[in-house]
PDB file of C-alpha atoms and ligand atoms in Angstrom:
ATOM      1  CA  UNK A   7     190.649 182.890  21.487  1.00 53.00           C
ATOM      2  CA  UNK A   8     189.702 182.353  18.115  1.00 55.00           C
ATOM      3  CA  UNK A   9     189.841 186.055  16.240  1.00 69.00           C
ATOM      4  CA  UNK A  10     186.103 186.926  16.685  1.00 80.00           C
ATOM      5  CA  UNK A  11     187.024 190.326  15.773  1.00 84.00           C
ATOM      6  CA  UNK A  12     189.278 192.699  14.272  1.00 87.00           C
ATOM      7  CA  UNK A  13     192.635 191.050  15.102  1.00 86.00           C
ATOM      8  CA  UNK A  14     193.575 194.526  17.239  1.00 92.00           C
ATOM      9  CA  UNK A  15     190.690 194.712  18.540  1.00 92.00           C
ATOM     10  CA  UNK A  16     191.310 193.346  22.567  1.00 91.00           C
ATOM     11  CA  UNK A  17     194.892 194.346  22.064  1.00 93.00           C
ATOM     12  CA  UNK A  18     193.550 197.783  22.064  1.00 95.00           C
ATOM     13  CA  UNK A  19     190.820 197.444  25.045  1.00 96.00           C
ATOM     14  CA  UNK A  20     193.665 195.636  27.364  1.00 96.00           C
ATOM     15  CA  UNK A  21     196.496 199.359  26.563  1.00 97.00           C
ATOM     16  CA  UNK A  22     193.289 201.316  28.223  1.00 98.00           C
ATOM     17  CA  UNK A  23     193.065 199.211  31.223  1.00 98.00           C
ATOM     18  CA  UNK A  24     195.054 201.222  33.632  1.00 97.00           C
ATOM     19  CA  UNK A  25     198.348 199.808  34.823  1.00 94.00           C
ATOM     20  CA  UNK A  26     197.573 196.920  37.829  1.00 97.00           C
ATOM     21  CA  UNK A  27     199.513 195.519  40.985  1.00 98.00           C
ATOM     22  CA  UNK A  28     202.266 193.097  39.833  1.00 98.00           C
ATOM     23  CA  UNK A  29     200.956 190.317  41.799  1.00 98.00           C
ATOM     24  CA  UNK A  30     197.782 190.406  39.408  1.00 98.00           C
ATOM     25  CA  UNK A  31     200.740 190.904  36.582  1.00 98.00           C
ATOM     26  CA  UNK A  32     202.313 188.344  37.728  1.00 98.00           C
ATOM     27  CA  UNK A  33     198.821 186.059  37.383  1.00 98.00           C
ATOM     28  CA  UNK A  34     198.374 187.528  34.138  1.00 98.00           C
ATOM     29  CA  UNK A  35     201.855 186.078  32.880  1.00 98.00           C
ATOM     30  CA  UNK A  36     200.851 182.970  34.204  1.00 98.00           C
ATOM     31  CA  UNK A  37     197.495 182.929  32.342  1.00 98.00           C
ATOM     32  CA  UNK A  38     199.405 182.798  28.835  1.00 97.00           C
ATOM     33  CA  UNK A  39     202.587 180.579  30.597  1.00 98.00           C
ATOM     34  CA  UNK A  40     199.760 178.062  31.292  1.00 97.00           C
ATOM     35  CA  UNK A  41     196.781 178.163  28.674  1.00 97.00           C
ATOM     36  CA  UNK A  42     195.162 178.821  31.854  1.00 97.00           C
ATOM     37  CA  UNK A  43     191.174 180.503  30.995  1.00 97.00           C
ATOM     38  CA  UNK A  44     190.891 183.414  33.392  1.00 98.00           C
ATOM     39  CA  UNK A  45     188.825 186.716  32.736  1.00 98.00           C
ATOM     40  CA  UNK A  46     190.956 188.859  30.768  1.00 97.00           C
ATOM     41  CA  UNK A  47     192.716 192.201  31.288  1.00 98.00           C
ATOM     42  CA  UNK A  48     189.837 193.940  29.515  1.00 98.00           C
ATOM     43  CA  UNK A  49     187.060 191.468  31.554  1.00 98.00           C
ATOM     44  CA  UNK A  50     188.466 191.838  34.971  1.00 98.00           C
ATOM     45  CA  UNK A  51     188.225 195.628  34.860  1.00 98.00           C
ATOM     46  CA  UNK A  52     185.273 195.606  33.615  1.00 98.00           C
ATOM     47  CA  UNK A  53     183.916 193.232  36.611  1.00 98.00           C
ATOM     48  CA  UNK A  54     185.559 195.401  38.145  1.00 98.00           C
ATOM     49  CA  UNK A  55     183.997 198.904  36.419  1.00 98.00           C
ATOM     50  CA  UNK A  56     180.323 196.551  37.317  1.00 98.00           C
ATOM     51  CA  UNK A  57     181.114 196.112  40.353  1.00 99.00           C
ATOM     52  CA  UNK A  58     182.263 199.670  41.931  1.00 98.00           C
ATOM     53  CA  UNK A  59     179.037 201.419  39.830  1.00 98.00           C
ATOM     54  CA  UNK A  60     176.648 199.078  42.198  1.00 98.00           C
ATOM     55  CA  UNK A  61     178.804 199.156  45.102  1.00 98.00           C
ATOM     56  CA  UNK A  62     178.474 195.963  45.965  1.00 98.00           C
ATOM     57  CA  UNK A  63     179.766 194.534  49.102  1.00 98.00           C
ATOM     58  CA  UNK A  64     178.987 190.821  49.351  1.00 98.00           C
ATOM     59  CA  UNK A  65     180.069 188.677  45.923  1.00 99.00           C
ATOM     60  CA  UNK A  66     179.768 185.301  44.678  1.00 99.00           C
ATOM     61  CA  UNK A  67     182.114 183.432  42.082  1.00 98.00           C
ATOM     62  CA  UNK A  68     180.988 180.251  41.170  1.00 98.00           C
ATOM     63  CA  UNK A  69     184.791 178.590  39.211  1.00 98.00           C
ATOM     64  CA  UNK A  70     186.643 181.051  40.549  1.00 97.00           C
ATOM     65  CA  UNK A  71     190.314 179.337  38.888  1.00 97.00           C
ATOM     66  CA  UNK A  72     193.843 181.008  40.623  1.00 98.00           C
ATOM     67  CA  UNK A  73     191.644 183.736  42.110  1.00 98.00           C
ATOM     68  CA  UNK A  74     192.255 186.373  38.839  1.00 98.00           C
ATOM     69  CA  UNK A  75     188.969 187.318  38.628  1.00 98.00           C
ATOM     70  CA  UNK A  76     187.986 187.339  42.644  1.00 98.00           C
ATOM     71  CA  UNK A  77     190.821 190.049  42.714  1.00 98.00           C
ATOM     72  CA  UNK A  78     189.572 192.612  40.347  1.00 98.00           C
ATOM     73  CA  UNK A  79     186.089 191.757  42.831  1.00 99.00           C
ATOM     74  CA  UNK A  80     187.836 192.588  46.001  1.00 98.00           C
ATOM     75  CA  UNK A  81     189.469 195.545  45.161  1.00 98.00           C
ATOM     76  CA  UNK A  82     185.733 197.026  43.748  1.00 98.00           C
ATOM     77  CA  UNK A  83     184.575 195.728  47.350  1.00 98.00           C
ATOM     78  CA  UNK A  84     188.148 197.093  48.926  1.00 98.00           C
ATOM     79  CA  UNK A  85     187.342 200.948  47.388  1.00 98.00           C
ATOM     80  CA  UNK A  86     183.595 200.113  48.612  1.00 98.00           C
ATOM     81  CA  UNK A  87     183.947 200.124  51.873  1.00 98.00           C
ATOM     82  CA  UNK A  88     184.871 196.106  52.276  1.00 98.00           C
ATOM     83  CA  UNK A  89     182.328 192.807  52.567  1.00 98.00           C
ATOM     84  CA  UNK A  90     182.997 189.065  51.194  1.00 98.00           C
ATOM     85  CA  UNK A  91     183.853 187.887  47.881  1.00 98.00           C
ATOM     86  CA  UNK A  92     183.872 184.373  47.817  1.00 98.00           C
ATOM     87  CA  UNK A  93     185.876 182.208  45.345  1.00 98.00           C
ATOM     88  CA  UNK A  94     184.751 178.333  45.122  1.00 98.00           C
ATOM     89  CA  UNK A  95     186.580 175.721  42.356  1.00 98.00           C
ATOM     90  CA  UNK A  96     186.548 172.360  43.478  1.00 97.00           C
ATOM     91  CA  UNK A  97     190.452 172.016  42.470  1.00 96.00           C
ATOM     92  CA  UNK A  98     192.392 171.805  45.672  1.00 98.00           C
ATOM     93  CA  UNK A  99     195.889 173.166  44.097  1.00 98.00           C
ATOM     94  CA  UNK A 100     194.164 176.344  42.328  1.00 98.00           C
ATOM     95  CA  UNK A 101     192.105 177.134  45.578  1.00 98.00           C
ATOM     96  CA  UNK A 102     195.867 176.892  47.478  1.00 98.00           C
ATOM     97  CA  UNK A 103     196.979 179.299  44.362  1.00 98.00           C
ATOM     98  CA  UNK A 104     194.791 181.311  45.085  1.00 98.00           C
ATOM     99  CA  UNK A 105     195.357 181.575  48.933  1.00 98.00           C
ATOM    100  CA  UNK A 106     198.749 182.284  48.410  1.00 98.00           C
ATOM    101  CA  UNK A 107     198.239 185.279  45.117  1.00 98.00           C
ATOM    102  CA  UNK A 108     194.651 187.106  47.035  1.00 98.00           C
ATOM    103  CA  UNK A 109     196.890 186.643  50.467  1.00 98.00           C
ATOM    104  CA  UNK A 110     199.940 188.705  48.409  1.00 98.00           C
ATOM    105  CA  UNK A 111     197.523 191.069  46.962  1.00 98.00           C
ATOM    106  CA  UNK A 112     196.330 191.493  50.508  1.00 98.00           C
ATOM    107  CA  UNK A 113     193.063 190.542  50.282  1.00 98.00           C
ATOM    108  CA  UNK A 114     193.187 187.982  53.288  1.00 97.00           C
ATOM    109  CA  UNK A 115     189.940 189.525  54.806  1.00 98.00           C
ATOM    110  CA  UNK A 116     187.678 189.475  51.947  1.00 98.00           C
ATOM    111  CA  UNK A 117     187.596 186.132  49.984  1.00 98.00           C
ATOM    112  CA  UNK A 118     186.317 182.934  52.109  1.00 98.00           C
ATOM    113  CA  UNK A 119     187.298 180.051  49.692  1.00 98.00           C
ATOM    114  CA  UNK A 120     185.686 176.780  49.209  1.00 98.00           C
ATOM    115  CA  UNK A 121     187.110 173.937  47.703  1.00 98.00           C
ATOM    116  CA  UNK A 122     183.377 172.434  46.628  1.00 98.00           C
ATOM    117  CA  UNK A 123     181.402 171.601  44.259  1.00 98.00           C
ATOM    118  CA  UNK A 124     180.125 175.908  42.948  1.00 98.00           C
ATOM    119  CA  UNK A 125     175.959 175.487  42.546  1.00 98.00           C
ATOM    120  CA  UNK A 126     175.883 173.235  45.981  1.00 98.00           C
ATOM    121  CA  UNK A 127     177.857 175.930  47.734  1.00 98.00           C
ATOM    122  CA  UNK A 128     176.449 178.460  46.405  1.00 98.00           C
ATOM    123  CA  UNK A 129     172.386 177.312  46.928  1.00 98.00           C
ATOM    124  CA  UNK A 130     174.273 175.728  50.699  1.00 98.00           C
ATOM    125  CA  UNK A 131     175.800 179.704  51.468  1.00 98.00           C
ATOM    126  CA  UNK A 132     173.163 182.355  53.066  1.00 98.00           C
ATOM    127  CA  UNK A 133     172.659 185.033  50.810  1.00 96.00           C
ATOM    128  CA  UNK A 134     171.213 187.428  48.979  1.00 98.00           C
ATOM    129  CA  UNK A 135     174.217 188.562  47.177  1.00 98.00           C
ATOM    130  CA  UNK A 136     174.907 192.722  45.151  1.00 99.00           C
ATOM    131  CA  UNK A 137     176.854 190.725  42.575  1.00 99.00           C
ATOM    132  CA  UNK A 138     177.173 186.447  41.190  1.00 99.00           C
ATOM    133  CA  UNK A 139     179.790 185.937  38.643  1.00 99.00           C
ATOM    134  CA  UNK A 140     179.550 182.829  36.967  1.00 98.00           C
ATOM    135  CA  UNK A 141     182.651 180.906  35.103  1.00 98.00           C
ATOM    136  CA  UNK A 142     181.734 177.257  35.783  1.00 98.00           C
ATOM    137  CA  UNK A 143     182.187 174.004  33.432  1.00 98.00           C
ATOM    138  CA  UNK A 144     178.911 175.517  29.986  1.00 98.00           C
ATOM    139  CA  UNK A 145     177.263 172.695  30.724  1.00 98.00           C
ATOM    140  CA  UNK A 146     176.505 173.543  33.883  1.00 98.00           C
ATOM    141  CA  UNK A 147     174.875 176.575  33.246  1.00 98.00           C
ATOM    142  CA  UNK A 148     171.424 176.240  32.311  1.00 98.00           C
ATOM    143  CA  UNK A 149     171.014 174.434  35.682  1.00 98.00           C
ATOM    144  CA  UNK A 150     172.646 177.031  37.655  1.00 98.00           C
ATOM    145  CA  UNK A 151     170.298 179.753  37.170  1.00 98.00           C
ATOM    146  CA  UNK A 152     167.262 178.869  38.881  1.00 98.00           C
ATOM    147  CA  UNK A 153     169.958 178.924  42.032  1.00 98.00           C
ATOM    148  CA  UNK A 154     171.705 181.925  41.071  1.00 98.00           C
ATOM    149  CA  UNK A 155     167.553 183.841  41.338  1.00 98.00           C
ATOM    150  CA  UNK A 156     167.094 182.360  44.490  1.00 98.00           C
ATOM    151  CA  UNK A 157     170.371 183.989  46.096  1.00 98.00           C
ATOM    152  CA  UNK A 158     170.433 187.814  43.694  1.00 98.00           C
ATOM    153  CA  UNK A 159     169.014 190.301  45.985  1.00 98.00           C
ATOM    154  CA  UNK A 160     166.711 192.126  43.541  1.00 97.00           C
ATOM    155  CA  UNK A 161     169.236 194.464  41.983  1.00 98.00           C
ATOM    156  CA  UNK A 162     171.380 192.487  41.570  1.00 98.00           C
ATOM    157  CA  UNK A 163     173.517 191.482  38.822  1.00 98.00           C
ATOM    158  CA  UNK A 164     174.218 188.444  37.315  1.00 99.00           C
ATOM    159  CA  UNK A 165     177.723 187.780  35.046  1.00 99.00           C
ATOM    160  CA  UNK A 166     178.972 185.289  32.986  1.00 98.00           C
ATOM    161  CA  UNK A 167     181.702 184.633  31.195  1.00 98.00           C
ATOM    162  CA  UNK A 168     182.475 182.513  27.236  1.00 98.00           C
ATOM    163  CA  UNK A 169     178.034 182.810  25.833  1.00 98.00           C
ATOM    164  CA  UNK A 170     180.174 183.774  22.896  1.00 97.00           C
ATOM    165  CA  UNK A 171     182.017 180.288  23.369  1.00 97.00           C
ATOM    166  CA  UNK A 172     184.404 180.545  20.525  1.00 95.00           C
ATOM    167  CA  UNK A 173     182.051 181.335  17.994  1.00 95.00           C
ATOM    168  CA  UNK A 174     180.702 177.826  18.351  1.00 96.00           C
ATOM    169  CA  UNK A 175     177.362 179.814  18.976  1.00 96.00           C
ATOM    170  CA  UNK A 176     177.254 181.082  15.744  1.00 95.00           C
ATOM    171  CA  UNK A 177     177.483 177.475  14.191  1.00 95.00           C
ATOM    172  CA  UNK A 178     173.989 176.036  14.004  1.00 94.00           C
ATOM    173  CA  UNK A 179     175.668 172.203  13.095  1.00 96.00           C
ATOM    174  CA  UNK A 180     177.691 172.169  16.838  1.00 96.00           C
ATOM    175  CA  UNK A 181     175.939 170.413  19.100  1.00 94.00           C
ATOM    176  CA  UNK A 182     178.070 169.504  21.650  1.00 98.00           C
ATOM    177  CA  UNK A 183     176.919 169.826  24.854  1.00 98.00           C
ATOM    178  CA  UNK A 184     178.259 172.455  25.949  1.00 98.00           C
ATOM    179  CA  UNK A 185     177.414 174.522  22.779  1.00 98.00           C
ATOM    180  CA  UNK A 186     173.318 173.455  23.408  1.00 98.00           C
ATOM    181  CA  UNK A 187     174.274 174.800  27.090  1.00 98.00           C
ATOM    182  CA  UNK A 188     175.111 178.317  26.268  1.00 98.00           C
ATOM    183  CA  UNK A 189     172.602 178.972  23.412  1.00 98.00           C
ATOM    184  CA  UNK A 190     169.675 177.181  26.819  1.00 98.00           C
ATOM    185  CA  UNK A 191     171.681 179.588  28.794  1.00 98.00           C
ATOM    186  CA  UNK A 192     171.409 182.754  26.445  1.00 98.00           C
ATOM    187  CA  UNK A 193     167.584 182.188  26.221  1.00 98.00           C
ATOM    188  CA  UNK A 194     166.992 181.477  29.754  1.00 98.00           C
ATOM    189  CA  UNK A 195     168.473 184.973  31.085  1.00 98.00           C
ATOM    190  CA  UNK A 196     167.281 187.080  27.435  1.00 98.00           C
ATOM    191  CA  UNK A 197     163.625 185.610  27.486  1.00 98.00           C
ATOM    192  CA  UNK A 198     163.014 186.324  31.322  1.00 98.00           C
ATOM    193  CA  UNK A 199     161.064 189.848  32.130  1.00 98.00           C
ATOM    194  CA  UNK A 200     162.596 189.522  36.159  1.00 98.00           C
ATOM    195  CA  UNK A 201     166.359 190.106  34.302  1.00 98.00           C
ATOM    196  CA  UNK A 202     167.492 192.698  31.507  1.00 98.00           C
ATOM    197  CA  UNK A 203     170.289 191.752  30.134  1.00 98.00           C
ATOM    198  CA  UNK A 204     173.112 192.565  26.786  1.00 98.00           C
ATOM    199  CA  UNK A 205     175.752 190.164  26.281  1.00 98.00           C
ATOM    200  CA  UNK A 206     179.238 192.128  26.140  1.00 98.00           C
ATOM    201  CA  UNK A 207     181.515 190.534  23.067  1.00 96.00           C
ATOM    202  CA  UNK A 208     184.680 191.240  25.507  1.00 96.00           C
ATOM    203  CA  UNK A 209     186.620 188.259  24.563  1.00 95.00           C
ATOM    204  CA  UNK A 210     184.740 185.245  25.088  1.00 96.00           C
ATOM    205  CA  UNK A 211     181.708 187.281  25.451  1.00 97.00           C
ATOM    206  CA  UNK A 212     180.464 188.135  28.859  1.00 98.00           C
ATOM    207  CA  UNK A 213     176.279 188.247  29.602  1.00 98.00           C
ATOM    208  CA  UNK A 214     175.012 190.904  32.037  1.00 98.00           C
ATOM    209  CA  UNK A 215     172.112 190.376  33.639  1.00 98.00           C
ATOM    210  CA  UNK A 216     170.216 192.689  36.145  1.00 98.00           C
ATOM    211  CA  UNK A 217     168.499 191.150  37.963  1.00 98.00           C
ATOM    212  CA  UNK A 218     164.755 194.092  38.588  1.00 98.00           C
ATOM    213  CA  UNK A 219     163.727 195.070  41.643  1.00 95.00           C
TER     214      UNK A 219
HETATM  215  C1  SAM B  12     187.652 179.034  33.546  1.00 82.71           C
HETATM  216  S1  SAM B  12     187.876 179.134  35.230  1.00 82.71           S
HETATM  217  C2  SAM B  12     187.907 180.288  36.502  1.00 82.71           C
HETATM  218  C3  SAM B  12     188.732 181.713  35.465  1.00 82.71           C
HETATM  219  C4  SAM B  12     188.566 182.485  36.679  1.00 82.71           C
HETATM  220  N1  SAM B  12     187.392 183.252  36.771  1.00 82.71           N
HETATM  221  C5  SAM B  12     189.450 184.455  36.249  1.00 82.71           C
HETATM  222  O1  SAM B  12     189.106 184.527  35.778  1.00 82.71           O
HETATM  223  O2  SAM B  12     190.181 183.970  37.039  1.00 82.71           O
HETATM  224  C6  SAM B  12     187.498 177.918  35.916  1.00 82.71           C
HETATM  225  C7  SAM B  12     187.281 177.089  37.323  1.00 82.71           C
HETATM  226  O3  SAM B  12     186.330 176.384  37.437  1.00 82.71           O
HETATM  227  C8  SAM B  12     187.069 174.834  38.070  1.00 82.71           C
HETATM  228  N2  SAM B  12     185.179 174.536  37.673  1.00 82.71           N
HETATM  229  C9  SAM B  12     184.435 174.414  36.968  1.00 82.71           C
HETATM  230  N3  SAM B  12     183.567 174.018  36.911  1.00 82.71           N
HETATM  231  C10 SAM B  12     183.094 173.879  37.976  1.00 82.71           C
HETATM  232  C11 SAM B  12     182.294 173.663  38.960  1.00 82.71           C
HETATM  233  N4  SAM B  12     180.903 172.970  38.790  1.00 82.71           N
HETATM  234  N5  SAM B  12     182.277 173.682  40.600  1.00 82.71           N
HETATM  235  C12 SAM B  12     183.811 174.048  41.577  1.00 82.71           C
HETATM  236  N6  SAM B  12     184.356 174.630  40.489  1.00 82.71           N
HETATM  237  C13 SAM B  12     183.809 174.880  39.283  1.00 82.71           C
HETATM  238  C14 SAM B  12     187.176 174.745  36.701  1.00 82.71           C
HETATM  239  O4  SAM B  12     188.231 173.349  36.847  1.00 82.71           O
HETATM  240  C15 SAM B  12     188.478 175.678  36.839  1.00 82.71           C
HETATM  241  O5  SAM B  12     188.793 175.680  37.679  1.00 82.71           O
END
Protein backbone atom coordinates (compact mmCIF):
# COMPACT_ATOMS: atom_id res chain seq x y z
CA UNK A 1 0.00 0.00 0.00
CA UNK A 2 1.28 3.51 -0.73
CA UNK A 3 1.61 6.09 2.04
CA UNK A 4 -2.01 7.18 2.43
CA UNK A 5 -1.51 7.48 6.18
CA UNK A 6 1.04 8.26 8.85
CA UNK A 7 3.85 5.71 8.30
CA UNK A 8 3.12 4.02 11.64
CA UNK A 9 -0.68 3.93 11.25
CA UNK A 10 -1.34 0.51 9.68
CA UNK A 11 1.29 -1.18 11.80
CA UNK A 12 -0.30 0.34 14.90
CA UNK A 13 -3.83 -0.75 13.88
CA UNK A 14 -2.59 -4.27 13.15
CA UNK A 15 -0.89 -4.54 16.51
CA UNK A 16 -4.23 -3.82 18.21
CA UNK A 17 -5.74 -6.99 16.68
CA UNK A 18 -5.50 -10.00 19.02
CA UNK A 19 -3.37 -12.92 17.85
CA UNK A 20 -5.05 -15.05 15.20
CA UNK A 21 -5.24 -18.84 14.71
CA UNK A 22 -1.93 -20.17 13.38
CA UNK A 23 -3.51 -21.00 10.00
CA UNK A 24 -4.65 -17.39 9.63
CA UNK A 25 -1.07 -16.34 10.42
CA UNK A 26 0.01 -18.72 7.63
CA UNK A 27 -2.46 -17.03 5.25
CA UNK A 28 -1.14 -13.59 6.23
CA UNK A 29 2.46 -14.72 5.64
CA UNK A 30 1.48 -16.08 2.22
CA UNK A 31 -0.04 -12.73 1.22
CA UNK A 32 3.19 -10.96 2.19
CA UNK A 33 5.27 -13.54 0.35
CA UNK A 34 3.41 -13.45 -2.98
CA UNK A 35 1.98 -9.91 -2.73
CA UNK A 36 -1.66 -11.11 -2.76
CA UNK A 37 -4.19 -8.34 -1.96
CA UNK A 38 -5.99 -9.72 1.10
CA UNK A 39 -8.11 -7.35 3.20
CA UNK A 40 -5.29 -7.20 5.75
CA UNK A 41 -5.21 -7.85 9.49
CA UNK A 42 -6.99 -4.66 10.66
CA UNK A 43 -9.44 -4.99 7.74
CA UNK A 44 -10.22 -8.59 8.67
CA UNK A 45 -10.82 -7.62 12.28
CA UNK A 46 -13.21 -4.91 11.05
CA UNK A 47 -15.22 -7.38 8.90
CA UNK A 48 -15.36 -9.73 11.89
CA UNK A 49 -16.51 -6.92 14.21
CA UNK A 50 -19.36 -5.90 11.90
CA UNK A 51 -20.49 -9.50 11.38
CA UNK A 52 -20.46 -10.16 15.13
CA UNK A 53 -22.20 -6.85 15.99
CA UNK A 54 -25.08 -7.54 13.63
CA UNK A 55 -25.23 -11.26 14.53
CA UNK A 56 -24.91 -12.16 10.84
CA UNK A 57 -25.58 -15.78 9.95
CA UNK A 58 -25.94 -15.47 6.16
CA UNK A 59 -22.98 -13.85 4.41
CA UNK A 60 -22.12 -13.60 0.71
CA UNK A 61 -18.60 -12.66 -0.45
CA UNK A 62 -17.85 -11.57 -4.02
CA UNK A 63 -14.18 -12.08 -4.96
CA UNK A 64 -12.88 -14.29 -2.16
CA UNK A 65 -9.27 -15.11 -3.15
CA UNK A 66 -7.75 -17.93 -1.09
CA UNK A 67 -10.17 -17.35 1.75
CA UNK A 68 -8.59 -14.91 4.22
CA UNK A 69 -11.60 -12.56 4.46
CA UNK A 70 -13.82 -15.68 4.39
CA UNK A 71 -12.01 -17.02 7.46
CA UNK A 72 -12.87 -13.87 9.45
CA UNK A 73 -16.54 -14.11 8.39
CA UNK A 74 -16.71 -17.85 9.09
CA UNK A 75 -15.33 -17.24 12.58
CA UNK A 76 -18.02 -14.59 13.19
CA UNK A 77 -20.80 -16.84 11.86
CA UNK A 78 -19.61 -19.75 14.05
CA UNK A 79 -19.59 -17.47 17.12
CA UNK A 80 -23.02 -16.10 16.10
CA UNK A 81 -24.45 -19.64 16.37
CA UNK A 82 -23.82 -21.02 12.86
CA UNK A 83 -24.93 -20.26 9.32
CA UNK A 84 -23.35 -19.89 5.90
CA UNK A 85 -20.61 -17.90 4.18
CA UNK A 86 -20.50 -18.07 0.37
CA UNK A 87 -16.95 -18.02 -1.03
CA UNK A 88 -16.89 -17.05 -4.72
CA UNK A 89 -13.88 -16.75 -6.95
CA UNK A 90 -13.43 -17.54 -10.62
CA UNK A 91 -9.97 -19.13 -10.26
CA UNK A 92 -10.15 -22.90 -9.58
CA UNK A 93 -6.68 -22.84 -8.04
CA UNK A 94 -7.55 -20.13 -5.47
CA UNK A 95 -10.79 -21.90 -4.62
CA UNK A 96 -8.93 -25.12 -3.93
CA UNK A 97 -6.39 -23.29 -1.72
CA UNK A 98 -9.33 -21.74 0.16
CA UNK A 99 -10.93 -25.18 0.68
CA UNK A 100 -7.68 -26.37 2.19
CA UNK A 101 -7.16 -23.38 4.53
CA UNK A 102 -10.81 -23.15 5.62
CA UNK A 103 -11.00 -26.93 6.10
CA UNK A 104 -7.92 -26.83 8.33
CA UNK A 105 -9.52 -23.95 10.28
CA UNK A 106 -12.58 -26.18 10.86
CA UNK A 107 -15.05 -24.13 8.80
CA UNK A 108 -15.98 -26.68 6.09
CA UNK A 109 -19.51 -26.94 7.46
CA UNK A 110 -20.04 -23.15 7.20
CA UNK A 111 -18.42 -22.17 3.88
CA UNK A 112 -20.02 -22.90 0.50
CA UNK A 113 -17.57 -22.68 -2.42
CA UNK A 114 -18.42 -21.47 -5.93
CA UNK A 115 -15.93 -21.29 -8.80
CA UNK A 116 -17.66 -18.75 -11.04
CA UNK A 117 -18.23 -15.08 -11.79
CA UNK A 118 -19.32 -13.53 -8.51
CA UNK A 119 -22.17 -11.18 -9.50
CA UNK A 120 -23.81 -13.89 -11.64
CA UNK A 121 -23.45 -16.31 -8.72
CA UNK A 122 -25.08 -13.84 -6.34
CA UNK A 123 -27.96 -13.42 -8.81
CA UNK A 124 -28.43 -17.19 -8.92
CA UNK A 125 -28.23 -17.74 -5.13
CA UNK A 126 -31.27 -17.56 -2.91
CA UNK A 127 -31.12 -14.66 -0.47
CA UNK A 128 -31.62 -12.56 1.44
CA UNK A 129 -28.23 -12.04 3.12
CA UNK A 130 -27.44 -10.23 6.36
CA UNK A 131 -24.08 -9.08 5.02
CA UNK A 132 -22.54 -8.86 1.54
CA UNK A 133 -18.83 -8.19 1.03
CA UNK A 134 -17.61 -7.06 -2.38
CA UNK A 135 -13.94 -7.39 -3.40
CA UNK A 136 -14.15 -8.22 -7.13
CA UNK A 137 -12.36 -6.37 -9.95
CA UNK A 138 -13.17 -2.71 -9.37
CA UNK A 139 -14.60 -2.18 -12.87
CA UNK A 140 -17.35 -4.61 -11.84
CA UNK A 141 -18.42 -2.63 -8.75
CA UNK A 142 -21.06 -0.24 -10.23
CA UNK A 143 -23.04 -2.99 -12.00
CA UNK A 144 -22.97 -5.14 -8.84
CA UNK A 145 -24.89 -2.62 -6.73
CA UNK A 146 -28.44 -3.24 -8.10
CA UNK A 147 -27.90 -7.01 -7.78
CA UNK A 148 -26.66 -6.58 -4.19
CA UNK A 149 -29.72 -4.45 -3.34
CA UNK A 150 -31.97 -7.31 -4.48
CA UNK A 151 -30.17 -9.80 -2.26
CA UNK A 152 -29.43 -7.81 0.90
CA UNK A 153 -32.05 -7.89 3.62
CA UNK A 154 -33.39 -4.53 4.77
CA UNK A 155 -31.27 -3.75 7.84
CA UNK A 156 -28.37 -5.61 6.26
CA UNK A 157 -24.85 -4.36 5.60
CA UNK A 158 -22.76 -4.03 2.46
CA UNK A 159 -18.96 -3.78 2.75
CA UNK A 160 -16.68 -2.95 -0.20
CA UNK A 161 -12.90 -2.98 -0.21
CA UNK A 162 -10.46 -0.64 -2.03
CA UNK A 163 -12.70 2.41 -1.96
CA UNK A 164 -9.63 4.69 -1.58
CA UNK A 165 -8.04 2.87 -4.55
CA UNK A 166 -4.43 3.50 -3.47
CA UNK A 167 -5.11 7.24 -3.45
CA UNK A 168 -5.94 7.29 -7.19
CA UNK A 169 -9.31 8.84 -6.32
CA UNK A 170 -7.50 12.03 -5.22
CA UNK A 171 -6.04 12.51 -8.70
CA UNK A 172 -8.57 14.30 -10.96
CA UNK A 173 -6.42 13.43 -14.01
CA UNK A 174 -6.81 9.68 -13.38
CA UNK A 175 -9.50 8.58 -15.85
CA UNK A 176 -8.72 4.85 -15.76
CA UNK A 177 -11.71 2.53 -15.88
CA UNK A 178 -11.09 1.21 -12.38
CA UNK A 179 -10.78 4.68 -10.81
CA UNK A 180 -13.93 5.86 -12.59
CA UNK A 181 -15.71 2.74 -11.28
CA UNK A 182 -14.67 3.56 -7.70
CA UNK A 183 -15.97 7.14 -8.08
CA UNK A 184 -19.22 5.89 -9.58
CA UNK A 185 -19.73 3.29 -6.83
CA UNK A 186 -19.02 5.90 -4.15
CA UNK A 187 -21.62 8.18 -5.73
CA UNK A 188 -24.17 5.36 -6.01
CA UNK A 189 -23.82 4.44 -2.34
CA UNK A 190 -23.48 7.87 -0.74
CA UNK A 191 -26.33 9.43 -2.74
CA UNK A 192 -28.80 6.57 -2.39
CA UNK A 193 -31.30 7.34 0.42
CA UNK A 194 -31.71 3.59 0.94
CA UNK A 195 -28.12 3.40 2.24
CA UNK A 196 -26.34 5.14 5.10
CA UNK A 197 -22.65 4.92 4.23
CA UNK A 198 -19.30 5.74 5.74
CA UNK A 199 -15.87 5.20 4.18
CA UNK A 200 -13.59 3.66 6.81
CA UNK A 201 -9.93 4.50 6.07
CA UNK A 202 -8.49 1.12 7.03
CA UNK A 203 -5.74 0.05 4.59
CA UNK A 204 -7.21 0.80 1.09
CA UNK A 205 -10.59 2.06 2.36
CA UNK A 206 -13.59 -0.07 3.34
CA UNK A 207 -17.02 1.35 2.53
CA UNK A 208 -19.61 0.40 5.14
CA UNK A 209 -23.18 0.80 3.86
CA UNK A 210 -26.25 0.10 5.98
CA UNK A 211 -29.32 -0.87 3.95
CA UNK A 212 -32.00 1.10 5.76
CA UNK A 213 -35.10 -0.98 6.56
C1 LIG B 1 -8.74 -8.86 -3.94
S1 LIG B 1 -8.81 -10.56 -4.18
C2 LIG B 1 -9.74 -11.15 -2.82
C3 LIG B 1 -9.13 -11.04 -1.47
C4 LIG B 1 -10.04 -11.58 -0.39
N1 LIG B 1 -11.31 -10.86 -0.32
C5 LIG B 1 -9.33 -11.50 0.96
O1 LIG B 1 -9.39 -10.43 1.58
O2 LIG B 1 -8.74 -12.48 1.36
C6 LIG B 1 -10.05 -10.69 -5.45
C7 LIG B 1 -10.18 -12.09 -6.01
O3 LIG B 1 -11.41 -12.17 -6.71
C8 LIG B 1 -11.21 -12.63 -8.05
N2 LIG B 1 -12.22 -11.92 -8.87
C9 LIG B 1 -12.17 -10.65 -9.33
N3 LIG B 1 -13.30 -10.32 -9.98
C10 LIG B 1 -14.09 -11.43 -9.91
C11 LIG B 1 -15.40 -11.70 -10.38
N4 LIG B 1 -16.12 -10.79 -11.05
N5 LIG B 1 -15.92 -12.92 -10.13
C12 LIG B 1 -15.20 -13.86 -9.46
N6 LIG B 1 -13.95 -13.65 -8.98
C13 LIG B 1 -13.40 -12.45 -9.20
C14 LIG B 1 -9.78 -12.27 -8.39
O4 LIG B 1 -9.28 -13.15 -9.36
C15 LIG B 1 -9.09 -12.45 -7.03
O5 LIG B 1 -8.72 -13.77 -6.82
